[in-house]
Structures are given as C-alpha cells and as structure tokens.
Amino acid sequence: MKLRQRWVVGVLLVISVAWFTVALLSGQVPAGLMILSAGVADEPRLSISNRKIAADYTSGEEDNKDDEKTSDEIRAEMRKKGLPYDSTLYFAANSRRHLVPFEKVENRNKFEALFRDFPSGNRVPKLDRKDYLVRYREPQKHKKIWEIFHSNINRYEMYSFNNTALFTEYLDYLGTVPILKARGKSGGTQVKLFLVFADGGEALVKPWRVPREYETLPDHYYFADIERHTAEIAAFHLDRILDFRRVPPNAGRIFNLSTDILEHADSELAKLFYRSPAKNLCFMTECEQHCDLSENPVCGNPDTVEGSVAAFLPAEKEAKRASWTHPFKRSYSREKKAVWETDPNYCKRVVMLQHPYNSGRRLLDIVDLAIADFFAGNLDRHSYNTYKIFGNFSTVIHLDHGRGFGKYKTDDLSCIVPLTQCCIIRKSTYERLLILQQNEYKLGDVMRQSMSTDRIFPVLYEPHYDALNRRLDIVIEAVRKCISNADSEEDVLKLEPRIEDYVETQPPDDET
C-alpha cells in the first residue's frame, strides 16, 4: 500500500514539473507569479511581465497571437506604439486586464475645429522691436528651426496662436534631429539629460520612469513624487489648447541609450553607464531625490527608452530671467501648512496688496497657471520665471510640469486656491474654458487628438482625459460662484491689462 502511494505521488510530481516547464516556455505563467528572463548577449529577452504588457495594450487581440512572437518582435511593436516598459523604479502589476484600453484616434476633427472656429482670445497687441526677447541683427542668417522659435518669443507669448507650421517642424525636429553631445543635468530632484544637437540646437530630456497607468501613491507627498516624461509633453499641448502659449515645445522621443546617448556622452556621464544583471543598459545622473544608483537607475530595454525632449529657451546670458517665489507656494513640509492653506482671506489680505500682484497682469497670470496646474494635478509649483528685459509687465514662463498627470481618480482643489480666493480670472480664459466644455470641442478629446501625432502616443493613460473634463467643470463652477458672490461680473472677469496703463512700482529683478 505504501509503495502504491509513493508511486502515485511520484507520477503527480512528474506531471506537475512537466506542466510548469511547458507553461514557462510558452509564457503562460499563473497570475501573480512573475519570472524575469535574464537576457543573453545575442538576443536580449523581455520579461514575461513585459510580454503580458504588450498583449494587454493591444485592442482585443488574442493572447496566443502574442505568445507566438519573438521578444524582438514584441519589443518592436512596443517601440512603434510608444508603449511603456517595466520600470526599475516601480514594478507594474503582472496582469493588466483591468486597464482601460487606449482609444484609437481616427482623426483630429475636434482639435482642428477648435482652432478653426475660434480666434485667439489672448490677443497680442502690435509689437515693437523692444517687445521681442531675441533681436537678431541679421535675421536672414538665423533660419534654423530653434532660432525661429527663439525669435518669436516676446513680452506676451512663447509662440504665436495656432502656429501649425512651426509646431509640425519643431516637434518633428525634437524627435529626430541627430545628437552631437549629451551630459547629465545636475541638481533638482530627478534624472535629466542636456543635449546639444548637430545644428547647435539644445534640449532637456526627462527619461521614462513609470508606466502610463501608474498613479501617485496616496501616502506620497507632492514633493517626493516621481516625475513623468509624459506630463511634460501633455503640459505643452494643454498650454496650447488653453491658449496661454507659455510652455516651450516638448515632444516624445525613443532613444537608443547606446548610440544616441552613450556614444555622445561627456566623460562624466559616460562613466555612469553600466549593464544591469538583466543585460539592460542603465545610467544615473546626479540629483537630490529618487536617484539611488542601486535602486533607481534609468534603464533601457535592453538599450531603448522613451523620453520627453523640451526645447531650450535662449541662454541665460542672452535673456536673463527673474525667479519669483510663488505667492501660493506650499510649505514643502510634512508637519507645517502654508498660511494660504488655513487663511481663506490670504489672497485679498496679503497677495493682492503686494508687488507685483497689485497691478498689471501678474496676478491674472498666476491664476492661469493655477488652472493649468489643476488640470494636470501638479502640486509642485514653488516658483516661476519671467524675463527681466520686459520688466514686470511680462508673461509668466510655465516650466517644470513633471509631477503633473499623476492622479486621475481624485482632484486636488488646493491647486485652484489662487482662483477661489482671489476670485479674478481673465475674461478670455473663462471664455476659452466655456468653449472647451462644449461637446464639439471637449477638452479631453481635443487633448487626445492633439497628442496623437507624438512619437510616443498614447501619451497619457485614458482616464486622464475624463479627469480633464471633470476638472474643467470644477473650474467653471468656481468662477460662477465667484461671480454670484461679487457685486458685478466685471469684478471677476477681467479684461486684458494694457501696458500703456501700467506703472512700474519696483525694479523687475527684486527677486532673483
């Protein structure tokens, strides 16, 4: 009897081992069991979790079709679609069947209709030479696309309304132009690269860190959140759609870390590259947070990684900037709150009486910035910049959006405190928001269509578009509440301030 029992157990054991071996070879590993396949030199392999990602991001394709493909074929499809890879920082769930599928963009009809049917409400007055940031003595000699971009920056805008020709060429340029030099960008809280292109143009790169659907953890403070390259790209498109025109162009690009970066890296950056145990090419740059070499490097798959490429503004020596502390800066402390978070009258009691918010356009610019940050869910707004050459009557430059688009299930109303406390907004901004609330020009749809031509589309996880529409309704309702509580609509909806009416009360560089 004991012999028979041993024989049965032995047969069951052999069957179990055989089944598991077959399942492993075919990629059909039970849910919850992650096995990483270490790559070999001649054919780096995707992890099984990555193979599942590739399958789950397709629209209704059967799993067995994906299982028949080689790892190189799967990787090629992921690169072609701009799909994310597993991160060395945060590991995504093994099964992604619960994810919302990406919506296919058949056309850009809503995006095109928005710019076709409505002129800019943020109109620029007639410009003099002194209103331009860069003043080439011989403009005909400066025809590179980045030089054209620089020459268009003026007191009121980063680029002109619906400048399709410039965007088409410049965004393509950022995504394809050959790289001449690469070095690490030190400082800050995230990994960044500084690139010099073959034609002398420059750009700032933020590499891929987390999957599209990764949502900021509830226990994470805003100042400890990871930055997303997709947020930088989305912020540019959002800025254009809102008709603010204050964010530098930003495009997605797929890099080969070996041929695009390492071959052109300076000595300091080059020594930070290494091959991981999984045979992936990795690197790390100097920064203050999320930068532990052993835990959080940037890794290719095996050499390929996505990144956002932001157009560089004119050099500081040619166009000096003033840096200002945001009047609604957060405490950046786990224990303390900022004054405005506990005092509902802070704006009218303090901010509206201070220079430069007591006259001109600055406070209206801060409200615009708050609305953009609320749409993106960006709580990390501690400072902002202006150009010194224009004095204090100058548009605010919108930079650093990497901590945006981290949450899509919840909305942080503290982002729009500048609006709800000050209760003023540009009339042109409010009218634009009302347009984007209409179904024909729905903000979420226009955003999706606007980014559909980017090389790493889909740029955002699908629920972010619903969040944009939801937050738009919240902002409009907040404005209506301000109007209902005001003596007149004109007290809330402000016409564009004129430079002729502005009197400078303090030097433009009172903050550095």
Coordinates of C-alpha atoms in Angstrom, one line a residue:
M1 CA 0.0 0.0 0.0
K2 CA 2.8 2.4 0.9
L3 CA 4.6 1.5 -2.3
R4 CA 1.5 2.4 -4.4
Q5 CA 1.1 5.7 -2.6
R6 CA 4.7 6.6 -3.4
W7 CA 4.2 5.6 -7.0
V8 CA 1.1 7.9 -7.3
V9 CA 2.9 10.8 -5.6
G10 CA 5.9 10.4 -8.0
V11 CA 3.7 10.4 -11.1
L12 CA 1.9 13.6 -9.9
L13 CA 5.2 15.3 -9.2
V14 CA 6.5 14.4 -12.7
I15 CA 3.2 15.7 -14.3
S16 CA 3.4 19.0 -12.3
V17 CA 7.0 19.7 -13.3
A18 CA 6.3 18.9 -16.9
W19 CA 3.2 21.2 -16.9
F20 CA 5.2 24.1 -15.3
T21 CA 8.0 23.7 -17.8
V22 CA 5.6 23.9 -20.7
A23 CA 3.8 26.9 -19.2
L24 CA 7.1 28.7 -18.6
L25 CA 8.3 28.1 -22.2
S26 CA 5.0 29.3 -23.7
G27 CA 4.8 32.3 -21.4
Q28 CA 1.6 31.1 -19.7
V29 CA 2.6 31.6 -16.1
P30 CA -0.1 31.7 -13.5
A31 CA -1.3 35.2 -12.4
G32 CA 0.7 36.6 -9.5
L33 CA 3.9 34.7 -10.4
M34 CA 6.5 37.0 -12.0
I35 CA 9.6 35.4 -13.5
L36 CA 12.2 37.6 -15.2
S37 CA 14.1 36.0 -18.0
A38 CA 17.7 37.2 -17.9
G39 CA 18.7 38.3 -21.4
V40 CA 21.6 36.8 -23.3
A41 CA 24.1 38.8 -25.4
D42 CA 22.8 37.9 -28.9
E43 CA 19.0 38.1 -28.1
P44 CA 18.0 40.2 -25.0
R45 CA 14.7 38.8 -23.9
L46 CA 11.7 40.7 -22.5
S47 CA 10.4 39.7 -19.0
I48 CA 7.3 37.7 -19.1
S49 CA 5.5 40.6 -17.4
N50 CA 6.6 42.8 -20.4
R51 CA 5.2 40.2 -22.8
K52 CA 1.9 40.4 -21.0
I53 CA 2.0 44.2 -21.1
A54 CA 2.5 44.1 -24.9
A55 CA -0.5 41.8 -25.2
D56 CA -2.7 43.8 -22.8
Y57 CA -2.2 47.1 -24.5
T58 CA -3.4 45.7 -27.9
S59 CA -7.1 46.2 -28.7
G60 CA -8.8 42.9 -28.3
E61 CA -6.0 40.7 -29.8
E62 CA -5.9 37.2 -28.6
D63 CA -3.1 36.3 -26.2
N64 CA -1.9 33.3 -28.2
K65 CA -1.0 35.5 -31.1
D66 CA 1.4 37.5 -28.9
D67 CA 2.9 34.3 -27.5
E68 CA 3.9 33.2 -31.0
K69 CA 6.1 36.3 -31.5
T70 CA 9.7 36.6 -30.6
S71 CA 10.9 39.1 -28.0
D72 CA 12.4 41.3 -30.7
E73 CA 9.0 41.4 -32.5
I74 CA 7.2 42.3 -29.3
R75 CA 9.8 45.0 -28.5
A76 CA 9.5 46.4 -32.0
E77 CA 5.7 46.6 -31.6
M78 CA 6.1 48.4 -28.2
R79 CA 8.5 50.9 -29.7
K80 CA 6.2 51.5 -32.7
K81 CA 3.2 52.2 -30.4
G82 CA 5.2 54.1 -27.9
L83 CA 4.2 51.7 -25.1
P84 CA 5.8 51.8 -21.7
Y85 CA 8.2 49.1 -20.4
D86 CA 8.5 47.8 -16.9
S87 CA 10.4 50.2 -14.7
T88 CA 13.3 49.6 -12.4
L89 CA 11.7 52.1 -10.0
Y90 CA 8.1 50.8 -9.8
F91 CA 7.0 47.3 -11.0
A92 CA 3.6 47.3 -12.6
A93 CA 1.1 44.6 -11.8
N94 CA 1.7 41.3 -13.7
S95 CA -1.8 41.2 -15.2
R96 CA -3.2 44.4 -16.8
R97 CA -6.5 43.2 -17.9
H98 CA -8.2 45.7 -15.6
L99 CA -6.7 48.6 -17.5
V100 CA -8.8 51.0 -19.6
P101 CA -7.9 50.4 -23.2
F102 CA -6.4 53.3 -25.2
E103 CA -8.9 55.0 -27.5
K104 CA -7.8 55.0 -31.2
V105 CA -7.7 58.4 -32.8
E106 CA -9.3 58.2 -36.3
N107 CA -9.0 61.9 -37.0
R108 CA -8.3 65.3 -35.3
N109 CA -11.6 66.9 -36.1
K110 CA -12.3 68.4 -32.7
F111 CA -8.8 69.7 -32.4
E112 CA -8.9 71.2 -35.8
A113 CA -12.3 72.7 -35.3
L114 CA -11.3 74.4 -32.1
F115 CA -8.6 76.4 -33.8
R116 CA -10.6 76.9 -37.0
D117 CA -13.8 78.1 -35.4
F118 CA -12.4 80.4 -32.7
P119 CA -9.7 83.0 -32.9
S120 CA -7.4 83.6 -30.0
G121 CA -8.9 85.4 -27.1
N122 CA -5.4 86.1 -25.8
R123 CA -4.6 88.6 -28.5
V124 CA -1.2 90.2 -28.7
P125 CA -1.0 94.0 -29.4
K126 CA 1.1 95.4 -32.1
L127 CA 4.7 94.7 -31.2
D128 CA 7.8 96.9 -31.3
R129 CA 11.3 95.6 -31.6
K130 CA 11.8 96.1 -27.9
D131 CA 9.0 93.6 -27.2
Y132 CA 10.9 90.7 -28.6
L133 CA 13.3 88.6 -26.5
V134 CA 15.9 87.8 -29.2
R135 CA 16.8 90.6 -31.6
Y136 CA 19.0 89.3 -34.4
R137 CA 20.8 92.0 -36.3
E138 CA 20.7 89.9 -39.4
P139 CA 17.5 87.7 -39.2
Q140 CA 18.0 86.2 -42.6
K141 CA 21.1 84.4 -41.2
H142 CA 19.1 82.7 -38.5
K143 CA 16.8 80.2 -40.2
K144 CA 17.3 77.1 -38.1
I145 CA 14.0 76.0 -36.5
W146 CA 15.2 76.6 -33.0
E147 CA 16.4 80.1 -34.0
I148 CA 13.0 80.9 -35.5
F149 CA 11.3 79.7 -32.2
H150 CA 13.6 82.0 -30.2
S151 CA 13.0 85.0 -32.4
N152 CA 9.2 84.7 -32.0
I153 CA 9.3 84.8 -28.1
N154 CA 8.0 88.2 -27.0
R155 CA 6.6 90.0 -24.0
Y156 CA 3.2 88.3 -24.3
E157 CA 3.8 84.8 -25.6
M158 CA 6.2 82.0 -26.2
Y159 CA 4.8 81.3 -29.7
S160 CA 2.0 82.7 -31.8
F161 CA -1.5 81.4 -31.9
N162 CA -2.0 78.2 -33.8
N163 CA 1.4 78.3 -35.4
T164 CA 0.9 74.9 -37.0
A165 CA 3.9 75.2 -39.4
L166 CA 6.3 75.9 -36.6
F167 CA 4.9 73.1 -34.3
T168 CA 4.9 70.5 -37.0
E169 CA 8.5 71.1 -37.9
Y170 CA 9.8 71.8 -34.4
L171 CA 8.2 68.8 -32.8
D172 CA 9.5 66.6 -35.6
Y173 CA 12.9 68.1 -35.1
L174 CA 13.0 67.4 -31.4
G175 CA 12.0 63.8 -32.1
T176 CA 14.5 63.1 -34.8
V177 CA 17.5 65.5 -35.0
P178 CA 20.9 63.9 -34.6
I179 CA 22.5 64.3 -31.3
L180 CA 26.0 65.8 -31.0
K181 CA 26.6 65.9 -27.3
A182 CA 25.0 64.6 -24.1
R183 CA 25.7 65.4 -20.5
G184 CA 23.9 64.9 -17.2
K185 CA 21.9 67.8 -15.8
S186 CA 22.9 68.1 -12.2
G187 CA 20.7 69.4 -9.4
G188 CA 16.9 69.1 -9.0
T189 CA 15.1 66.0 -7.8
Q190 CA 15.0 63.9 -11.0
V191 CA 17.2 62.4 -13.6
K192 CA 17.7 64.8 -16.6
L193 CA 19.9 65.0 -19.6
F194 CA 21.2 68.0 -21.5
L195 CA 21.5 67.5 -25.3
V196 CA 23.3 69.5 -28.0
F197 CA 22.1 68.7 -31.5
A198 CA 24.1 68.6 -34.7
D199 CA 22.8 72.0 -35.8
G200 CA 23.6 73.7 -32.5
G201 CA 20.1 73.4 -31.0
E202 CA 19.7 72.3 -27.4
A203 CA 17.1 70.4 -25.4
L204 CA 16.4 69.0 -22.0
V205 CA 15.5 65.3 -21.7
K206 CA 13.5 63.6 -18.9
P207 CA 13.5 59.8 -19.4
W208 CA 10.7 57.3 -18.8
R209 CA 10.3 56.2 -15.2
V210 CA 6.9 54.7 -14.6
P211 CA 4.1 53.1 -16.7
R212 CA 1.3 55.2 -18.2
E213 CA -1.3 54.0 -15.7
Y214 CA 0.9 54.3 -12.6
E215 CA -0.9 56.6 -10.2
T216 CA 0.8 58.5 -7.4
L217 CA 0.6 56.6 -4.2
P218 CA -1.8 58.0 -1.6
D219 CA 0.9 58.3 1.1
H220 CA 3.4 60.1 -1.2
Y221 CA 3.9 63.8 -0.6
Y222 CA 3.8 66.0 -3.6
F223 CA 7.5 66.9 -3.2
A224 CA 8.5 63.3 -3.2
D225 CA 6.6 62.1 -6.2
I226 CA 8.4 60.8 -9.3
E227 CA 8.4 62.9 -12.4
R228 CA 6.8 61.7 -15.6
H229 CA 8.1 62.5 -19.1
T230 CA 4.6 62.2 -20.4
A231 CA 3.5 65.0 -18.1
E232 CA 5.9 67.4 -19.7
I233 CA 4.6 66.6 -23.2
A234 CA 1.0 66.8 -22.1
A235 CA 1.6 70.2 -20.4
F236 CA 2.8 71.7 -23.7
H237 CA -0.3 70.5 -25.5
L238 CA -2.6 71.7 -22.7
D239 CA -1.0 75.1 -22.7
R240 CA -1.6 75.5 -26.4
I241 CA -5.2 74.3 -26.2
L242 CA -5.9 76.7 -23.3
D243 CA -4.4 79.5 -25.5
F244 CA -1.9 80.5 -22.9
R245 CA 1.2 79.9 -25.1
R246 CA 3.7 79.9 -22.2
V247 CA 5.1 76.4 -22.3
P248 CA 8.1 75.6 -24.5
P249 CA 7.5 72.9 -27.2
N250 CA 8.0 69.4 -25.9
A251 CA 8.0 66.1 -27.8
G252 CA 8.4 62.5 -27.1
R253 CA 11.3 60.6 -28.5
I254 CA 12.5 57.0 -28.4
F255 CA 16.3 56.8 -27.5
N256 CA 18.8 54.1 -28.1
L257 CA 20.9 54.7 -25.0
S258 CA 24.0 53.2 -26.6
T259 CA 24.0 55.0 -30.0
D260 CA 22.1 58.2 -29.1
I261 CA 23.4 59.0 -25.7
L262 CA 26.5 56.9 -24.6
E263 CA 28.4 57.5 -27.8
H264 CA 27.9 61.2 -27.5
A265 CA 28.2 61.5 -23.7
D266 CA 30.9 63.6 -22.0
S267 CA 33.3 61.8 -19.7
E268 CA 31.3 62.5 -16.5
L269 CA 28.1 61.0 -18.0
A270 CA 29.8 58.1 -19.8
K271 CA 31.3 56.7 -16.6
L272 CA 27.8 56.4 -15.1
F273 CA 26.6 53.8 -17.7
Y274 CA 26.6 50.1 -16.9
R275 CA 25.0 46.8 -17.9
S276 CA 22.5 45.6 -15.4
P277 CA 22.2 41.9 -14.4
A278 CA 19.4 41.7 -16.9
K279 CA 21.7 42.9 -19.7
N280 CA 19.9 46.3 -19.9
L281 CA 22.0 49.4 -20.4
C282 CA 21.5 51.8 -17.5
F283 CA 22.7 55.1 -16.2
M284 CA 22.2 57.6 -13.3
T285 CA 22.8 61.3 -13.1
E286 CA 23.4 63.4 -10.0
C287 CA 20.3 64.7 -8.3
E288 CA 18.8 65.0 -4.9
Q289 CA 15.9 62.6 -4.8
H290 CA 14.9 59.2 -6.4
C291 CA 18.5 58.8 -7.5
D292 CA 20.0 56.0 -5.5
L293 CA 22.2 54.2 -8.0
S294 CA 21.4 50.7 -6.8
E295 CA 17.6 51.1 -6.8
N296 CA 16.5 53.8 -9.3
P297 CA 18.7 54.0 -12.4
V298 CA 17.3 54.7 -15.9
C299 CA 17.4 51.5 -17.9
G300 CA 16.8 50.7 -21.5
N301 CA 15.1 47.6 -22.7
P302 CA 17.8 46.5 -23.4
D303 CA 19.1 49.8 -24.8
T304 CA 15.8 51.6 -25.8
V305 CA 14.0 54.0 -23.6
E306 CA 11.4 56.8 -24.0
G307 CA 11.9 60.4 -23.0
S308 CA 10.5 63.9 -23.3
V309 CA 12.5 66.4 -25.2
A310 CA 11.9 70.0 -24.2
A311 CA 13.0 72.9 -26.4
F312 CA 15.7 75.0 -24.7
L313 CA 14.9 78.7 -24.2
P314 CA 17.6 81.3 -25.1
A315 CA 20.7 81.1 -23.0
E316 CA 20.6 82.9 -19.7
K317 CA 23.4 85.2 -20.6
E318 CA 21.4 86.4 -23.6
A319 CA 18.0 86.5 -21.9
K320 CA 18.2 86.8 -18.2
R321 CA 15.3 85.5 -16.1
A322 CA 13.9 86.7 -12.8
S323 CA 12.9 83.9 -10.5
W324 CA 9.9 84.6 -8.2
T325 CA 8.6 82.7 -5.2
H326 CA 5.1 81.6 -6.0
P327 CA 2.6 83.6 -3.7
F328 CA 0.8 80.3 -3.1
K329 CA 3.8 78.2 -2.5
R330 CA 3.3 75.1 -0.4
S331 CA 5.2 74.5 2.8
Y332 CA 7.2 71.5 1.5
S333 CA 7.0 70.1 5.0
R334 CA 5.3 67.1 6.4
E335 CA 4.3 69.0 9.6
K336 CA 3.5 72.5 8.5
K337 CA 0.9 74.1 6.2
A338 CA 1.4 77.3 4.3
V339 CA -0.5 80.4 5.5
W340 CA -2.9 80.4 2.5
E341 CA -3.9 76.8 3.3
T342 CA -5.5 77.9 6.6
D343 CA -6.5 81.6 5.8
P344 CA -9.3 81.8 3.2
N345 CA -8.7 85.6 3.0
Y346 CA -5.0 85.3 2.3
C347 CA -5.2 86.5 -1.3
K348 CA -7.2 89.7 -0.6
R349 CA -5.5 90.3 2.7
V350 CA -1.9 89.8 1.5
V351 CA -1.3 88.9 -2.1
M352 CA -3.5 91.5 -3.8
L353 CA -1.7 94.2 -1.8
Q354 CA 1.8 93.1 -2.7
H355 CA 4.0 94.0 -5.6
P356 CA 3.9 92.7 -8.4
Y357 CA 0.3 91.4 -7.9
N358 CA -1.3 94.7 -7.1
S359 CA -1.2 96.0 -10.7
G360 CA -0.6 94.8 -14.2
R361 CA -1.1 91.3 -15.5
R362 CA 0.9 89.2 -12.9
L363 CA -2.0 88.0 -10.7
L364 CA -4.0 87.1 -13.7
D365 CA -1.0 85.0 -15.0
I366 CA -0.8 83.3 -11.6
V367 CA -4.5 82.3 -11.9
D368 CA -4.0 81.0 -15.4
L369 CA -1.0 78.9 -14.1
A370 CA -3.1 77.6 -11.2
I371 CA -5.8 76.5 -13.7
A372 CA -3.3 74.6 -15.8
D373 CA -1.7 73.0 -12.7
F374 CA -5.2 72.0 -11.5
F375 CA -6.0 70.3 -14.8
A376 CA -2.7 68.4 -14.6
G377 CA -2.9 67.8 -10.9
N378 CA 0.5 69.4 -10.4
L379 CA 1.0 70.4 -6.8
D380 CA 4.8 71.1 -7.2
R381 CA 4.6 74.9 -8.0
H382 CA 7.1 76.6 -5.7
S383 CA 8.4 79.3 -8.1
Y384 CA 8.0 80.8 -11.6
N385 CA 10.1 82.8 -14.0
T386 CA 9.8 86.0 -16.1
Y387 CA 12.2 87.7 -18.4
K388 CA 14.0 90.6 -16.9
I389 CA 14.2 92.6 -20.1
F390 CA 10.4 93.0 -20.1
G391 CA 10.2 94.3 -16.6
N392 CA 7.2 93.3 -14.5
F393 CA 4.7 93.6 -17.4
S394 CA 5.6 90.3 -18.9
T395 CA 4.0 86.9 -19.3
V396 CA 4.9 84.2 -16.8
I397 CA 7.0 81.3 -18.2
H398 CA 5.4 77.9 -17.5
L399 CA 8.2 75.4 -16.7
D400 CA 8.6 72.1 -14.8
H401 CA 5.4 70.0 -15.1
G402 CA 6.9 66.6 -14.5
R403 CA 4.9 66.0 -11.3
G404 CA 1.6 66.5 -13.2
F405 CA -0.8 63.9 -14.5
G406 CA 0.0 61.6 -11.6
K407 CA -3.6 61.2 -10.4
Y408 CA -6.8 60.7 -12.4
K409 CA -9.2 59.4 -9.8
T410 CA -9.1 62.4 -7.5
D411 CA -8.9 66.2 -7.9
D412 CA -6.8 68.5 -5.5
L413 CA -8.8 71.7 -5.1
S414 CA -5.9 73.4 -3.4
C415 CA -4.4 73.9 -6.9
I416 CA -7.0 76.5 -7.7
V417 CA -6.9 78.4 -4.5
P418 CA -5.5 81.4 -6.4
L419 CA -8.8 81.4 -8.3
T420 CA -11.1 80.6 -5.5
Q421 CA -9.5 83.1 -3.0
C422 CA -8.7 86.0 -5.3
C423 CA -11.9 85.5 -7.4
I424 CA -10.5 87.0 -10.6
I425 CA -9.8 85.5 -13.9
R426 CA -9.1 86.7 -17.4
K427 CA -12.3 87.0 -19.4
S428 CA -10.6 85.4 -22.3
T429 CA -9.5 82.5 -20.2
Y430 CA -13.1 81.9 -18.9
E431 CA -14.5 82.1 -22.5
R432 CA -12.0 79.6 -23.6
L433 CA -13.0 77.2 -20.8
L434 CA -16.6 77.5 -21.8
I435 CA -15.7 76.6 -25.4
L436 CA -13.8 73.5 -24.2
Q437 CA -16.8 72.4 -22.2
Q438 CA -18.9 72.0 -25.3
N439 CA -19.1 68.5 -26.8
E440 CA -17.8 69.7 -30.2
Y441 CA -14.6 70.9 -28.6
K442 CA -14.4 68.8 -25.4
L443 CA -11.1 69.3 -23.6
G444 CA -10.3 65.6 -23.1
D445 CA -11.0 64.8 -26.8
V446 CA -9.0 67.7 -28.1
M447 CA -6.1 66.8 -25.8
R448 CA -6.1 63.2 -27.1
Q449 CA -6.2 64.3 -30.7
S450 CA -3.6 67.0 -30.2
M451 CA -1.1 64.4 -28.8
S452 CA -2.0 61.7 -31.3
T453 CA 0.8 62.7 -33.7
D454 CA 3.5 62.4 -31.0
R455 CA 6.1 59.6 -31.5
I456 CA 5.2 58.0 -28.2
F457 CA 1.4 58.2 -28.4
P458 CA -0.6 57.3 -26.4
V459 CA 1.0 59.9 -24.2
L460 CA -1.5 59.7 -21.3
Y461 CA -3.4 56.9 -19.8
E462 CA -7.0 57.1 -20.9
P463 CA -8.7 58.1 -17.6
H464 CA -6.7 61.3 -17.6
Y465 CA -8.9 62.6 -20.4
D466 CA -12.0 62.1 -18.3
A467 CA -10.2 63.8 -15.4
L468 CA -9.5 66.8 -17.6
N469 CA -13.2 67.1 -18.4
R470 CA -14.2 66.7 -14.8
R471 CA -11.7 69.3 -13.6
L472 CA -12.9 71.7 -16.3
D473 CA -16.4 71.6 -14.9
I474 CA -15.0 72.3 -11.4
V475 CA -13.1 75.4 -12.6
I476 CA -16.1 76.8 -14.4
E477 CA -18.3 76.2 -11.4
A478 CA -15.7 78.0 -9.2
V479 CA -15.8 81.0 -11.5
R480 CA -19.6 81.1 -11.4
K481 CA -19.6 81.0 -7.7
C482 CA -17.2 84.0 -7.6
I483 CA -19.5 85.9 -10.0
S484 CA -22.6 85.1 -7.9
N485 CA -20.8 86.5 -4.8
A486 CA -19.5 89.6 -6.5
D487 CA -21.1 93.0 -6.9
S488 CA -20.7 92.7 -10.7
E489 CA -19.4 90.3 -13.3
E490 CA -16.6 92.8 -14.1
D491 CA -15.2 92.3 -10.6
V492 CA -14.4 88.7 -11.5
L493 CA -13.9 88.6 -15.3
K494 CA -11.0 90.9 -16.1
L495 CA -10.1 92.4 -19.5
E496 CA -6.5 92.1 -20.6
P497 CA -4.4 94.7 -18.9
R498 CA -2.7 97.2 -21.2
I499 CA 0.9 98.1 -20.9
E500 CA 0.0 101.8 -21.5
D501 CA -1.8 101.7 -18.2
Y502 CA 0.9 100.0 -16.3
V503 CA 3.3 101.9 -14.0
E504 CA 6.4 100.1 -12.7
T505 CA 6.5 100.5 -8.9
Q506 CA 9.6 98.3 -8.2
P507 CA 12.5 97.0 -10.2
P508 CA 11.7 93.9 -12.2
D509 CA 14.6 91.9 -10.6
D510 CA 13.7 92.4 -6.9
E511 CA 13.7 88.6 -6.7
T512 CA 16.4 86.5 -8.3

